[in-house]
PDB file of C-alpha atoms in Angstrom:
ATOM      1  CA  MET A   1     -23.105 -20.776 -29.187  1.00 86.00           C
ATOM      2  CA  CYS A   2     -21.420 -22.254 -26.326  1.00 85.00           C
ATOM      3  CA  ALA A   3     -18.437 -24.435 -26.000  1.00 85.00           C
ATOM      4  CA  GLU A   4     -18.179 -27.741 -24.171  1.00 85.00           C
ATOM      5  CA  SER A   5     -16.961 -26.098 -21.041  1.00 86.00           C
ATOM      6  CA  GLY A   6     -20.193 -23.856 -21.053  1.00 82.00           C
ATOM      7  CA  TYR A   7     -18.434 -20.939 -21.992  1.00 84.00           C
ATOM      8  CA  CYS A   8     -20.302 -18.600 -24.396  1.00 82.00           C
ATOM      9  CA  LEU A   9     -18.444 -18.342 -27.849  1.00 85.00           C
ATOM     10  CA  ASP A  10     -21.101 -16.207 -29.642  1.00 84.00           C
ATOM     11  CA  PHE A  11     -24.514 -14.742 -29.269  1.00 82.00           C
ATOM     12  CA  GLU A  12     -26.981 -12.578 -31.151  1.00 81.00           C
ATOM     13  CA  ILE A  13     -29.851 -10.612 -29.763  1.00 77.00           C
ATOM     14  CA  TYR A  14     -33.129 -10.992 -31.734  1.00 73.00           C
ATOM     15  CA  THR A  15     -34.408  -7.512 -32.596  1.00 70.00           C
ATOM     16  CA  GLY A  16     -37.356  -8.517 -34.950  1.00 68.00           C
ATOM     17  CA  LYS A  17     -37.636  -8.303 -38.498  1.00 68.00           C
ATOM     18  CA  ASP A  18     -34.800  -6.766 -40.472  1.00 67.00           C
ATOM     19  CA  GLY A  19     -36.101  -3.840 -42.040  1.00 68.00           C
ATOM     20  CA  GLU A  20     -39.297  -4.304 -44.123  1.00 71.00           C
ATOM     21  CA  LYS A  21     -38.600  -7.870 -44.997  1.00 72.00           C
ATOM     22  CA  ILE A  22     -40.318 -10.678 -43.518  1.00 69.00           C
ATOM     23  CA  GLN A  23     -37.537 -13.157 -42.364  1.00 69.00           C
ATOM     24  CA  THR A  24     -37.721 -16.715 -43.178  1.00 73.00           C
ATOM     25  CA  ASP A  25     -35.521 -19.680 -42.028  1.00 74.00           C
ATOM     26  CA  LEU A  26     -34.257 -17.732 -39.198  1.00 81.00           C
ATOM     27  CA  GLY A  27     -32.948 -20.503 -37.152  1.00 82.00           C
ATOM     28  CA  GLY A  28     -30.709 -21.893 -40.230  1.00 86.00           C
ATOM     29  CA  LYS A  29     -29.696 -18.054 -40.687  1.00 88.00           C
ATOM     30  CA  VAL A  30     -28.407 -18.107 -37.061  1.00 87.00           C
ATOM     31  CA  VAL A  31     -26.466 -21.236 -37.481  1.00 89.00           C
ATOM     32  CA  ARG A  32     -25.078 -20.204 -40.759  1.00 90.00           C
ATOM     33  CA  LYS A  33     -23.798 -16.904 -38.993  1.00 90.00           C
ATOM     34  CA  PHE A  34     -22.425 -18.627 -36.161  1.00 89.00           C
ATOM     35  CA  CYS A  35     -20.825 -21.131 -38.307  1.00 90.00           C
ATOM     36  CA  MET A  36     -18.773 -18.817 -40.564  1.00 90.00           C
ATOM     37  CA  ASN A  37     -15.800 -18.882 -38.888  1.00 88.00           C
ATOM     38  CA  LEU A  38     -15.701 -22.737 -38.455  1.00 87.00           C
ATOM     39  CA  LYS A  39     -15.729 -23.711 -42.380  1.00 88.00           C
ATOM     40  CA  SER A  40     -13.089 -26.306 -43.195  1.00 84.00           C
ATOM     41  CA  LYS A  41     -12.128 -27.048 -39.512  1.00 85.00           C
ATOM     42  CA  ASN A  42     -14.014 -30.126 -39.119  1.00 79.00           C
ATOM     43  CA  HIS A  43     -15.724 -28.639 -35.863  1.00 85.00           C
ATOM     44  CA  LYS A  44     -19.135 -30.704 -34.698  1.00 89.00           C
ATOM     45  CA  VAL A  45     -22.109 -28.545 -33.885  1.00 91.00           C
ATOM     46  CA  PHE A  46     -25.543 -29.551 -32.449  1.00 91.00           C
ATOM     47  CA  PHE A  47     -28.688 -27.881 -32.557  1.00 89.00           C
ATOM     48  CA  ASP A  48     -32.341 -28.486 -31.703  1.00 87.00           C
ATOM     49  CA  ASN A  49     -35.311 -28.802 -34.356  1.00 86.00           C
ATOM     50  CA  TYR A  50     -36.021 -25.001 -34.368  1.00 86.00           C
ATOM     51  CA  PHE A  51     -32.677 -24.380 -35.940  1.00 88.00           C
ATOM     52  CA  ASN A  52     -32.247 -27.636 -37.918  1.00 89.00           C
ATOM     53  CA  SER A  53     -33.332 -28.357 -41.551  1.00 90.00           C
ATOM     54  CA  TYR A  54     -32.122 -30.159 -44.638  1.00 91.00           C
ATOM     55  CA  PRO A  55     -30.729 -27.452 -46.636  1.00 91.00           C
ATOM     56  CA  LEU A  56     -28.880 -26.329 -43.398  1.00 91.00           C
ATOM     57  CA  GLN A  57     -27.300 -29.714 -43.070  1.00 91.00           C
ATOM     58  CA  VAL A  58     -26.310 -29.821 -46.835  1.00 92.00           C
ATOM     59  CA  ASP A  59     -24.868 -26.308 -46.564  1.00 92.00           C
ATOM     60  CA  LEU A  60     -22.658 -27.094 -43.426  1.00 92.00           C
ATOM     61  CA  TYR A  61     -21.507 -30.427 -45.167  1.00 92.00           C
ATOM     62  CA  LYS A  62     -20.245 -28.556 -48.075  1.00 92.00           C
ATOM     63  CA  ASP A  63     -18.447 -26.191 -45.847  1.00 91.00           C
ATOM     64  CA  ASN A  64     -16.816 -29.235 -43.889  1.00 91.00           C
ATOM     65  CA  ILE A  65     -18.828 -28.371 -40.724  1.00 92.00           C
ATOM     66  CA  LEU A  66     -20.286 -31.646 -39.175  1.00 92.00           C
ATOM     67  CA  ALA A  67     -23.698 -30.977 -37.773  1.00 92.00           C
ATOM     68  CA  CYS A  68     -26.428 -33.213 -35.881  1.00 92.00           C
ATOM     69  CA  GLY A  69     -29.733 -32.089 -34.632  1.00 91.00           C
ATOM     70  CA  THR A  70     -33.239 -33.294 -33.839  1.00 90.00           C
ATOM     71  CA  ASN A  71     -36.072 -32.675 -36.605  1.00 86.00           C
ATOM     72  CA  ARG A  72     -39.741 -33.340 -37.416  1.00 76.00           C
ATOM     73  CA  LYS A  73     -40.197 -31.662 -40.555  1.00 78.00           C
ATOM     74  CA  PHE A  74     -39.739 -32.986 -44.061  1.00 76.00           C
ATOM     75  CA  LEU A  75     -38.575 -36.503 -43.313  1.00 77.00           C
ATOM     76  CA  PRO A  76     -38.579 -39.161 -45.692  1.00 81.00           C
ATOM     77  CA  GLN A  77     -40.847 -42.107 -45.507  1.00 83.00           C
ATOM     78  CA  LEU A  78     -39.756 -44.255 -42.716  1.00 85.00           C
ATOM     79  CA  LYS A  79     -41.203 -47.151 -40.738  1.00 85.00           C
ATOM     80  CA  GLU A  80     -44.136 -46.216 -38.729  1.00 86.00           C
ATOM     81  CA  ASP A  81     -44.244 -46.496 -34.910  1.00 82.00           C
ATOM     82  CA  LYS A  82     -46.477 -49.336 -34.760  1.00 85.00           C
ATOM     83  CA  HIS A  83     -43.604 -51.302 -36.720  1.00 88.00           C
ATOM     84  CA  LEU A  84     -40.886 -50.487 -34.532  1.00 89.00           C
ATOM     85  CA  LYS A  85     -40.113 -51.920 -31.107  1.00 89.00           C
ATOM     86  CA  ARG A  86     -38.334 -49.944 -28.473  1.00 88.00           C
ATOM     87  CA  GLY A  87     -34.571 -49.637 -29.184  1.00 89.00           C
ATOM     88  CA  GLU A  88     -35.146 -50.052 -33.126  1.00 91.00           C
ATOM     89  CA  HIS A  89     -34.321 -47.583 -35.441  1.00 91.00           C
ATOM     90  CA  ASP A  90     -34.906 -46.893 -39.304  1.00 91.00           C
ATOM     91  CA  TYR A  91     -32.832 -44.508 -41.633  1.00 92.00           C
ATOM     92  CA  ARG A  92     -32.422 -42.870 -44.949  1.00 91.00           C
ATOM     93  CA  VAL A  93     -29.469 -41.454 -46.411  1.00 91.00           C
ATOM     94  CA  SER A  94     -29.931 -38.726 -49.250  1.00 90.00           C
ATOM     95  CA  ASP A  95     -27.474 -38.303 -52.207  1.00 90.00           C
ATOM     96  CA  GLU A  96     -25.768 -35.292 -50.216  1.00 91.00           C
ATOM     97  CA  ASN A  97     -24.781 -37.498 -47.588  1.00 90.00           C
ATOM     98  CA  VAL A  98     -27.385 -36.298 -44.926  1.00 92.00           C
ATOM     99  CA  ALA A  99     -28.895 -39.035 -42.731  1.00 92.00           C
ATOM    100  CA  PHE A 100     -32.514 -38.972 -41.619  1.00 93.00           C
ATOM    101  CA  LEU A 101     -33.030 -41.232 -38.369  1.00 92.00           C
ATOM    102  CA  LYS A 102     -35.908 -42.287 -36.513  1.00 91.00           C
ATOM    103  CA  TRP A 103     -35.430 -44.307 -33.179  1.00 92.00           C
ATOM    104  CA  LYS A 104     -38.153 -45.829 -31.058  1.00 90.00           C
ATOM    105  CA  ASP A 105     -37.797 -44.922 -27.487  1.00 89.00           C
ATOM    106  CA  LYS A 106     -41.023 -44.434 -25.424  1.00 87.00           C
ATOM    107  CA  ARG A 107     -41.732 -41.961 -28.347  1.00 90.00           C
ATOM    108  CA  SER A 108     -40.058 -41.532 -31.635  1.00 90.00           C
ATOM    109  CA  VAL A 109     -36.782 -39.369 -31.945  1.00 90.00           C
ATOM    110  CA  PHE A 110     -35.828 -38.016 -35.247  1.00 92.00           C
ATOM    111  CA  ILE A 111     -32.384 -37.138 -35.951  1.00 92.00           C
ATOM    112  CA  LEU A 112     -30.756 -35.275 -38.979  1.00 93.00           C
ATOM    113  CA  THR A 113     -27.188 -35.458 -39.367  1.00 93.00           C
ATOM    114  CA  ASN A 114     -24.353 -35.005 -41.861  1.00 92.00           C
ATOM    115  CA  ASN A 115     -21.705 -36.834 -40.093  1.00 90.00           C
ATOM    116  CA  ILE A 116     -22.857 -39.740 -37.940  1.00 90.00           C
ATOM    117  CA  ASP A 117     -23.091 -43.110 -39.858  1.00 91.00           C
ATOM    118  CA  PRO A 118     -26.681 -44.108 -38.906  1.00 91.00           C
ATOM    119  CA  THR A 119     -25.699 -47.998 -38.895  1.00 91.00           C
ATOM    120  CA  GLN A 120     -23.566 -47.422 -35.852  1.00 91.00           C
ATOM    121  CA  ALA A 121     -25.385 -48.169 -32.497  1.00 91.00           C
ATOM    122  CA  GLY A 122     -24.561 -48.050 -28.949  1.00 92.00           C
ATOM    123  CA  VAL A 123     -26.504 -49.001 -25.711  1.00 92.00           C
ATOM    124  CA  VAL A 124     -28.535 -46.649 -23.258  1.00 91.00           C
ATOM    125  CA  ASN A 125     -29.929 -47.584 -19.868  1.00 91.00           C
ATOM    126  CA  ARG A 126     -33.527 -46.968 -19.498  1.00 88.00           C
ATOM    127  CA  ARG A 127     -35.589 -47.441 -16.274  1.00 86.00           C
ATOM    128  CA  GLU A 128     -38.899 -49.261 -16.551  1.00 84.00           C
ATOM    129  CA  ARG A 129     -42.201 -48.227 -14.374  1.00 86.00           C
ATOM    130  CA  ASN A 130     -41.425 -51.167 -11.919  1.00 88.00           C
ATOM    131  CA  GLY A 131     -37.571 -49.493 -11.234  1.00 85.00           C
ATOM    132  CA  GLU A 132     -35.601 -52.075 -13.126  1.00 89.00           C
ATOM    133  CA  LEU A 133     -32.893 -50.936 -15.258  1.00 91.00           C
ATOM    134  CA  ASN A 134     -32.826 -52.155 -18.912  1.00 89.00           C
ATOM    135  CA  GLU A 135     -30.124 -51.634 -21.514  1.00 91.00           C
ATOM    136  CA  ILE A 136     -31.733 -50.683 -25.087  1.00 91.00           C
ATOM    137  CA  ASN A 137     -29.947 -50.325 -28.534  1.00 92.00           C
ATOM    138  CA  CYS A 138     -29.625 -46.658 -29.488  1.00 92.00           C
ATOM    139  CA  PRO A 139     -28.198 -45.062 -32.504  1.00 93.00           C
ATOM    140  CA  GLU A 140     -24.967 -43.266 -32.318  1.00 94.00           C
ATOM    141  CA  ALA A 141     -26.162 -40.030 -33.488  1.00 92.00           C
ATOM    142  CA  VAL A 142     -28.908 -39.947 -30.790  1.00 92.00           C
ATOM    143  CA  ILE A 143     -26.082 -40.721 -28.110  1.00 92.00           C
ATOM    144  CA  GLN A 144     -23.750 -37.927 -29.525  1.00 91.00           C
ATOM    145  CA  TYR A 145     -26.888 -35.600 -29.445  1.00 90.00           C
ATOM    146  CA  ASN A 146     -27.660 -36.265 -26.062  1.00 88.00           C
ATOM    147  CA  LYS A 147     -24.085 -35.847 -24.927  1.00 88.00           C
ATOM    148  CA  CYS A 148     -23.241 -32.447 -26.484  1.00 86.00           C
ATOM    149  CA  MET A 149     -26.635 -30.681 -26.817  1.00 84.00           C
ATOM    150  CA  ASN A 150     -26.551 -29.430 -23.000  1.00 82.00           C
ATOM    151  CA  TYR A 151     -23.632 -26.899 -23.573  1.00 82.00           C
ATOM    152  CA  VAL A 152     -26.141 -23.909 -23.506  1.00 80.00           C
ATOM    153  CA  ASP A 153     -27.713 -25.128 -20.535  1.00 81.00           C
ATOM    154  CA  LYS A 154     -24.675 -25.227 -18.777  1.00 85.00           C
ATOM    155  CA  PHE A 155     -23.870 -21.823 -19.672  1.00 81.00           C
ATOM    156  CA  ASP A 156     -27.107 -20.699 -18.266  1.00 80.00           C
ATOM    157  CA  GLN A 157     -26.397 -22.596 -15.082  1.00 82.00           C
ATOM    158  CA  LEU A 158     -23.051 -21.289 -14.421  1.00 80.00           C
ATOM    159  CA  LYS A 159     -24.323 -17.590 -15.264  1.00 78.00           C
ATOM    160  CA  SER A 160     -27.285 -18.240 -12.742  1.00 78.00           C
ATOM    161  CA  THR A 161     -24.917 -18.761  -9.994  1.00 80.00           C
ATOM    162  CA  TYR A 162     -23.553 -15.160 -10.097  1.00 75.00           C
ATOM    163  CA  ALA A 163     -26.824 -13.631 -11.020  1.00 72.00           C
ATOM    164  CA  MET A 164     -27.579 -10.183  -9.748  1.00 71.00           C
ATOM    165  CA  ASP A 165     -31.123  -9.935  -8.438  1.00 69.00           C
ATOM    166  CA  ARG A 166     -32.299  -6.966 -10.166  1.00 73.00           C
ATOM    167  CA  LYS A 167     -35.561  -6.634 -12.227  1.00 75.00           C
ATOM    168  CA  SER A 168     -36.571  -4.211 -14.452  1.00 77.00           C
ATOM    169  CA  ARG A 169     -39.423  -3.272 -16.948  1.00 80.00           C
ATOM    170  CA  LYS A 170     -36.974  -1.624 -19.389  1.00 81.00           C
ATOM    171  CA  TRP A 171     -35.618  -4.000 -22.064  1.00 75.00           C
ATOM    172  CA  TRP A 172     -32.245  -2.537 -22.096  1.00 75.00           C
ATOM    173  CA  HIS A 173     -31.596  -2.858 -18.183  1.00 79.00           C
ATOM    174  CA  ARG A 174     -32.384  -6.626 -18.952  1.00 76.00           C
ATOM    175  CA  ILE A 175     -29.552  -6.740 -21.428  1.00 76.00           C
ATOM    176  CA  PHE A 176     -27.311  -4.736 -19.320  1.00 80.00           C
ATOM    177  CA  PHE A 177     -27.804  -7.057 -16.284  1.00 77.00           C
ATOM    178  CA  HIS A 178     -27.316 -10.074 -18.450  1.00 72.00           C
ATOM    179  CA  PHE A 179     -23.890  -8.920 -19.716  1.00 74.00           C
ATOM    180  CA  LEU A 180     -22.791  -8.016 -16.183  1.00 73.00           C
ATOM    181  CA  ASP A 181     -23.826 -11.520 -15.088  1.00 68.00           C
TER     182      ASP A 181
END
């Protein structure tokens, strides 16, 4: 978990299964663990489709944690791609205040959020094949997701500038060098 500055706030090393139990909803468990200290503080968290799910969004909303992320599973019935033009979107809002959103760019983008109004829209610039720059409509949820999602990437980029050039086959060496970096 990283802050806007790219500073690593928390991490967890995946060590495989926990005892003899087979883990399910691993992504949701990781997000819940990282967000335990954020309850009732109105923080915003962003994550990709590996971590996102409808039950997770409901749980975070109940804890006053604002969340947004991409999603491709268990979506409600939305307009088909052939009925959406580039820049158009369709959405549904559940009884638990979680919005499912589908936006048509070159491909469809699916967003699941508990804090951004799906009716709000902005404008993004897209370059066409002929090099022309066009403005197309874009839901605010997609704009916010694209703006805030790269914090972990920023951390990796900052860490790589000071990386030690050491290679090892031993797993614990890799972890040790990662912490040195």
